mmCIF file of C-alpha atoms in Angstrom:
data_model
loop_
_atom_site.group_PDB
_atom_site.id
_atom_site.type_symbol
_atom_site.label_atom_id
_atom_site.label_comp_id
_atom_site.label_asym_id
_atom_site.label_seq_id
_atom_site.Cartn_x
_atom_site.Cartn_y
_atom_site.Cartn_z
ATOM 1 C CA ASN H 1 56.172 36.952 51.170
ATOM 2 C CA SER H 2 54.182 40.126 51.801
ATOM 3 C CA ILE H 3 55.077 43.456 50.220
ATOM 4 C CA CYS H 4 53.804 47.028 50.520
ATOM 5 C CA ILE H 5 53.393 49.056 47.322
ATOM 6 C CA SER H 6 52.442 52.648 46.458
ATOM 7 C CA SER H 7 49.555 53.905 44.327
ATOM 8 C CA GLN H 8 50.603 57.542 43.830
ATOM 9 C CA VAL H 9 53.645 59.798 43.759
ATOM 10 C CA GLY H 10 52.997 61.893 46.846
ATOM 11 C CA CYS H 11 49.566 62.290 48.433
ATOM 12 C CA LYS H 12 47.085 65.133 48.897
ATOM 13 C CA MET H 13 45.110 63.762 51.840
ATOM 14 C CA GLY H 14 47.095 65.778 54.367
ATOM 15 C CA CYS H 15 47.166 63.381 57.332
ATOM 16 C CA LYS H 16 49.308 65.176 59.919
ATOM 17 C CA PHE H 17 51.247 62.101 61.051
ATOM 18 C CA CYS H 18 52.216 60.905 57.554
ATOM 19 C CA ALA H 19 55.267 62.003 55.568
ATOM 20 C CA SER H 20 53.756 60.849 52.273
ATOM 21 C CA THR H 21 51.650 64.006 52.122
ATOM 22 C CA ILE H 22 54.619 66.393 52.415
ATOM 23 C CA GLY H 23 54.756 68.242 49.091
ATOM 24 C CA GLY H 24 51.296 67.066 48.068
ATOM 25 C CA LEU H 25 50.285 64.838 45.182
ATOM 26 C CA LYS H 26 52.475 64.807 42.087
ATOM 27 C CA ARG H 27 50.624 62.210 40.027
ATOM 28 C CA ASN H 28 48.865 58.864 40.043
ATOM 29 C CA LEU H 29 50.788 55.717 39.248
ATOM 30 C CA THR H 30 49.471 53.680 36.336
ATOM 31 C CA PRO H 31 48.321 50.084 36.836
ATOM 32 C CA SER H 32 51.478 48.917 35.072
ATOM 33 C CA GLU H 33 53.671 51.014 37.388
ATOM 34 C CA MET H 34 51.965 49.459 40.389
ATOM 35 C CA LEU H 35 52.490 46.051 38.822
ATOM 36 C CA ALA H 36 56.156 46.833 38.155
ATOM 37 C CA GLN H 37 56.762 47.300 41.891
ATOM 38 C CA VAL H 38 55.670 43.708 42.487
ATOM 39 C CA TYR H 39 57.815 42.298 39.686
ATOM 40 C CA LYS H 40 60.859 44.328 40.721
ATOM 41 C CA ILE H 41 60.697 43.262 44.369
ATOM 42 C CA SER H 42 60.138 39.644 43.348
ATOM 43 C CA GLU H 43 63.189 39.880 41.096
ATOM 44 C CA ASP H 44 65.328 41.515 43.794
ATOM 45 C CA ILE H 45 64.590 38.874 46.441
ATOM 46 C CA ASN H 46 64.368 36.040 43.911
ATOM 47 C CA GLU H 47 61.125 34.797 45.443
ATOM 48 C CA LYS H 48 57.462 34.791 44.465
ATOM 49 C CA ILE H 49 55.249 37.378 46.164
ATOM 50 C CA SER H 50 52.243 35.914 47.972
ATOM 51 C CA ASN H 51 50.553 38.943 49.603
ATOM 52 C CA ILE H 52 50.244 42.602 48.614
ATOM 53 C CA VAL H 53 49.217 45.564 50.739
ATOM 54 C CA ILE H 54 48.556 48.827 48.916
ATOM 55 C CA MET H 55 49.599 50.945 51.872
ATOM 56 C CA GLY H 56 52.605 52.815 50.546
ATOM 57 C CA THR H 57 52.520 56.394 49.282
ATOM 58 C CA GLY H 58 49.138 57.642 48.073
ATOM 59 C CA GLU H 59 45.408 57.103 48.573
ATOM 60 C CA PRO H 60 44.482 53.966 46.582
ATOM 61 C CA LEU H 61 40.760 54.723 46.459
ATOM 62 C CA GLU H 62 41.152 58.217 45.008
ATOM 63 C CA ARG H 63 41.518 56.591 41.593
ATOM 64 C CA LEU H 64 39.609 53.397 42.191
ATOM 65 C CA ASP H 65 39.628 52.604 38.470
ATOM 66 C CA ILE H 66 43.431 52.434 38.460
ATOM 67 C CA THR H 67 43.589 50.352 41.620
ATOM 68 C CA THR H 68 40.972 47.847 40.455
ATOM 69 C CA LYS H 69 42.723 47.517 37.086
ATOM 70 C CA PHE H 70 45.948 46.699 38.939
ATOM 71 C CA ILE H 71 44.088 44.046 40.936
ATOM 72 C CA GLU H 72 42.780 42.511 37.703
ATOM 73 C CA LEU H 73 46.323 42.378 36.321
ATOM 74 C CA ILE H 74 47.961 40.946 39.447
ATOM 75 C CA ASN H 75 45.104 38.438 39.803
ATOM 76 C CA SER H 76 45.448 37.177 36.221
ATOM 77 C CA ASP H 77 46.594 33.589 35.712
ATOM 78 C CA LYS H 78 48.764 34.932 32.895
ATOM 79 C CA GLY H 79 50.789 36.929 35.421
ATOM 80 C CA GLN H 80 51.454 36.658 39.152
ATOM 81 C CA ASN H 81 48.058 35.036 39.797
ATOM 82 C CA ILE H 82 47.802 36.493 43.312
ATOM 83 C CA GLY H 83 44.333 35.879 44.721
ATOM 84 C CA GLN H 84 42.113 38.766 45.778
ATOM 85 C CA ARG H 85 42.046 37.455 49.355
ATOM 86 C CA HIS H 86 45.795 38.067 49.464
ATOM 87 C CA ILE H 87 45.448 41.768 48.595
ATOM 88 C CA THR H 88 44.778 44.592 51.076
ATOM 89 C CA ILE H 89 43.811 48.154 50.143
ATOM 90 C CA SER H 90 44.265 50.950 52.675
ATOM 91 C CA THR H 91 42.205 54.140 52.676
ATOM 92 C CA CYS H 92 41.909 57.224 54.858
ATOM 93 C CA GLY H 93 38.144 56.903 54.476
ATOM 94 C CA LEU H 94 36.720 57.952 51.102
ATOM 95 C CA VAL H 95 33.126 56.934 51.766
ATOM 96 C CA PRO H 96 31.719 57.000 48.170
ATOM 97 C CA GLN H 97 34.622 54.908 46.899
ATOM 98 C CA ILE H 98 34.218 52.398 49.747
ATOM 99 C CA LEU H 99 30.589 51.967 48.696
ATOM 100 C CA GLU H 100 31.600 51.662 45.036
ATOM 101 C CA LEU H 101 34.181 49.040 45.961
ATOM 102 C CA ALA H 102 31.559 47.181 48.008
ATOM 103 C CA ASN H 103 29.318 46.960 44.941
ATOM 104 C CA LYS H 104 32.126 45.283 43.004
ATOM 105 C CA GLU H 105 32.006 42.477 45.606
ATOM 106 C CA MET H 106 35.716 41.788 45.263
ATOM 107 C CA GLN H 107 37.326 39.574 47.893
ATOM 108 C CA ILE H 108 40.080 41.968 48.929
ATOM 109 C CA THR H 109 40.736 43.122 52.489
ATOM 110 C CA LEU H 110 39.907 46.753 53.231
ATOM 111 C CA ALA H 111 42.068 48.588 55.777
ATOM 112 C CA ILE H 112 40.663 51.816 57.223
ATOM 113 C CA SER H 113 42.994 54.468 58.627
ATOM 114 C CA LEU H 114 40.907 55.512 61.625
ATOM 115 C CA HIS H 115 43.381 56.845 64.231
ATOM 116 C CA ALA H 116 40.776 58.642 66.371
ATOM 117 C CA THR H 117 37.550 57.863 68.197
ATOM 118 C CA THR H 118 35.836 61.260 67.885
ATOM 119 C CA ASP H 119 35.191 63.507 64.895
ATOM 120 C CA GLU H 120 36.688 66.440 66.797
ATOM 121 C CA HIS H 121 40.054 64.754 67.202
ATOM 122 C CA ARG H 122 40.038 63.092 63.790
ATOM 123 C CA LYS H 123 39.558 66.476 62.113
ATOM 124 C CA LYS H 124 42.742 67.721 63.781
ATOM 125 C CA ILE H 125 44.920 64.972 62.345
ATOM 126 C CA MET H 126 43.046 63.877 59.197
ATOM 127 C CA PRO H 127 41.491 66.514 56.900
ATOM 128 C CA ILE H 128 39.226 63.888 55.310
ATOM 129 C CA ALA H 129 37.266 63.912 58.593
ATOM 130 C CA ASN H 130 35.952 67.358 57.654
ATOM 131 C CA LYS H 131 34.124 65.686 54.774
ATOM 132 C CA TYR H 132 32.970 62.391 56.283
ATOM 133 C CA THR H 133 32.100 61.689 59.907
ATOM 134 C CA ILE H 134 33.183 58.550 61.729
ATOM 135 C CA LYS H 135 29.557 57.378 61.649
ATOM 136 C CA GLN H 136 29.387 57.800 57.871
ATOM 137 C CA LEU H 137 32.659 55.932 57.524
ATOM 138 C CA LEU H 138 31.617 53.044 59.768
ATOM 139 C CA ASP H 139 28.219 52.797 58.055
ATOM 140 C CA ALA H 140 30.031 52.408 54.720
ATOM 141 C CA CYS H 141 32.292 49.782 56.278
ATOM 142 C CA LYS H 142 29.281 47.791 57.478
ATOM 143 C CA ILE H 143 27.864 47.820 53.948
ATOM 144 C CA TYR H 144 31.234 46.628 52.643
ATOM 145 C CA ILE H 145 31.241 43.747 55.140
ATOM 146 C CA ASN H 146 27.662 42.770 54.272
ATOM 147 C CA LYS H 147 28.336 42.856 50.522
ATOM 148 C CA THR H 148 31.644 40.988 50.558
ATOM 149 C CA GLY H 149 31.687 38.947 53.749
ATOM 150 C CA ARG H 150 35.224 40.214 54.297
ATOM 151 C CA ARG H 151 36.633 41.341 57.627
ATOM 152 C CA ILE H 152 37.797 44.966 57.759
ATOM 153 C CA SER H 153 41.047 46.027 59.382
ATOM 154 C CA PHE H 154 41.075 49.313 61.296
ATOM 155 C CA GLU H 155 44.478 50.992 61.517
ATOM 156 C CA TYR H 156 45.020 53.035 64.672
ATOM 157 C CA SER H 157 48.305 54.911 65.170
ATOM 158 C CA LEU H 158 48.974 55.491 68.857
ATOM 159 C CA ILE H 159 50.147 59.053 69.542
ATOM 160 C CA ASP H 160 51.398 59.799 73.033
ATOM 161 C CA GLY H 161 49.003 62.002 74.988
ATOM 162 C CA GLN H 162 46.479 62.315 72.164
ATOM 163 C CA ASN H 163 44.642 59.101 71.367
ATOM 164 C CA ASP H 164 46.274 56.477 73.580
ATOM 165 C CA ASN H 165 44.394 56.773 76.877
ATOM 166 C CA LEU H 166 42.162 54.062 78.279
ATOM 167 C CA GLU H 167 38.996 56.049 77.602
ATOM 168 C CA ALA H 168 39.922 56.169 73.906
ATOM 169 C CA ALA H 169 40.347 52.391 73.969
ATOM 170 C CA ARG H 170 36.879 52.003 75.450
ATOM 171 C CA GLN H 171 35.430 54.440 72.898
ATOM 172 C CA LEU H 172 37.072 52.500 70.064
ATOM 173 C CA SER H 173 35.681 49.203 71.306
ATOM 174 C CA ASN H 174 32.204 50.748 71.503
ATOM 175 C CA LEU H 175 32.467 52.065 67.936
ATOM 176 C CA LEU H 176 33.484 48.685 66.536
ATOM 177 C CA LYS H 177 31.304 46.459 68.714
ATOM 178 C CA GLY H 178 29.588 43.749 66.684
ATOM 179 C CA MET H 179 31.520 44.434 63.474
ATOM 180 C CA LEU H 180 33.489 41.790 61.595
ATOM 181 C CA CYS H 181 36.775 43.581 62.081
ATOM 182 C CA HIS H 182 40.303 43.597 63.404
ATOM 183 C CA VAL H 183 42.272 46.461 64.958
ATOM 184 C CA ASN H 184 45.887 47.004 64.037
ATOM 185 C CA LEU H 185 47.610 49.228 66.616
ATOM 186 C CA ILE H 186 50.583 51.115 65.189
ATOM 187 C CA PRO H 187 53.208 52.853 67.325
ATOM 188 C CA ILE H 188 53.525 56.237 65.572
ATOM 189 C CA ASN H 189 56.749 56.732 63.632
ATOM 190 C CA LYS H 190 58.730 59.971 63.669
ATOM 191 C CA ILE H 191 58.519 62.297 60.670
ATOM 192 C CA GLU H 192 60.477 65.512 60.153
ATOM 193 C CA THR H 193 57.532 67.938 60.072
ATOM 194 C CA GLN H 194 55.767 66.835 63.253
ATOM 195 C CA SER H 195 56.661 66.335 66.901
ATOM 196 C CA PHE H 196 54.306 63.410 67.510
ATOM 197 C CA LYS H 197 55.704 60.856 69.941
ATOM 198 C CA SER H 198 54.883 57.188 70.082
ATOM 199 C CA SER H 199 53.038 55.812 73.091
ATOM 200 C CA THR H 200 55.009 53.912 75.701
ATOM 201 C CA GLU H 201 55.057 50.126 75.563
ATOM 202 C CA LYS H 202 52.891 50.011 78.691
ATOM 203 C CA LYS H 203 50.248 52.318 77.186
ATOM 204 C CA ILE H 204 50.207 50.266 73.990
ATOM 205 C CA LYS H 205 49.826 47.029 75.951
ATOM 206 C CA ASP H 206 47.068 48.462 78.169
ATOM 207 C CA PHE H 207 45.218 49.872 75.138
ATOM 208 C CA ALA H 208 45.381 46.519 73.358
ATOM 209 C CA ASN H 209 44.237 44.632 76.446
ATOM 210 C CA ILE H 210 41.098 46.747 76.796
ATOM 211 C CA LEU H 211 40.156 46.062 73.173
ATOM 212 C CA LYS H 212 40.807 42.342 73.548
ATOM 213 C CA THR H 213 38.831 42.013 76.780
ATOM 214 C CA ARG H 214 35.912 43.733 75.038
ATOM 215 C CA GLY H 215 35.953 41.202 72.207
ATOM 216 C CA ILE H 216 37.854 43.197 69.568
ATOM 217 C CA GLU H 217 40.533 41.167 67.787
ATOM 218 C CA THR H 218 43.697 43.257 68.098
ATOM 219 C CA THR H 219 47.356 43.107 67.129
ATOM 220 C CA VAL H 220 50.255 45.524 67.587
ATOM 221 C CA ARG H 221 52.203 46.112 64.404
ATOM 222 C CA ARG H 222 55.887 45.287 64.517
ATOM 223 C CA THR H 223 57.929 48.355 63.561
ATOM 224 C CA LEU H 224 60.500 47.865 60.809
ATOM 225 C CA GLY H 225 62.454 50.203 58.525
ATOM 226 C CA GLN H 226 62.712 53.275 60.759
ATOM 227 C CA ASP H 227 66.454 53.510 60.159
ATOM 228 C CA ILE H 228 65.884 54.305 56.477
ATOM 229 C CA ASN H 229 62.614 56.271 56.915
ATOM 230 C CA ALA H 230 60.703 53.393 55.341
ATOM 231 C CA SER H 231 58.384 52.482 58.184
ATOM 232 C CA CYS H 232 54.640 53.133 58.316
ATOM 233 C CA GLY H 233 53.908 56.841 57.720
ATOM 234 C CA GLN H 234 57.488 57.686 56.764
ATOM 235 C CA LEU H 235 57.387 57.054 53.016
ATOM 236 C CA ARG H 236 57.632 60.095 50.763
ATOM 237 C CA TYR H 237 58.900 60.935 47.339
ATOM 238 C CA ASN H 238 62.388 62.358 47.061
ATOM 239 C CA TYR H 239 64.884 63.001 44.331
ATOM 240 C CA LEU H 240 67.926 60.764 44.278
ATOM 241 C CA ASN H 241 71.252 62.554 44.283
ATOM 242 C CA THR H 242 73.425 60.911 41.663
#
């Protein structure tokens, strides 16, 4: 069983296609609060959790100390004893923290929210791109791969008319050529503050085919949870009305 957990209440990274950043960052979750999500879900479904992705609300690498402490706890044989190879951390691309994580030589999977093939376009949808270029990000990723031997996953949300054309697919394959990596294509999900539309099924298929024919391992993420605003990019904090 794989679950997705959050690392923060809200998020300050400002990615235009993500609802988690609406309202900004309220606070970091503690390692024990991250751990509690795992125990609570396991209790609710009455099954042991086997894989964890830290891809919910928040930027897990902003407080790397908290995230690595959580990994130590969840990895402990006195607790859930979930192996590092069964844990994935997602980041919008905090280059210094990626390098710091690489030096720890942990066996976790790193997922990079890329979503664009040029700095010009990435700056429009991801403010972090104003701080680190795609080249700087990919250079850090290569160091991570060399230090850990772990394959990196690149997340790429397909937005109709913006980053889903065949030229973008070719650019992406050129950027990632020769890297130990995998591309996860994500049909963009609707959020209330933006008018982004998901690519058509044909565009998604054509985009994926170009990557595959150029030797880039690629999958298209199955979309679940849209009906309760719980799909990728839709999570945000809210107050319960009781």
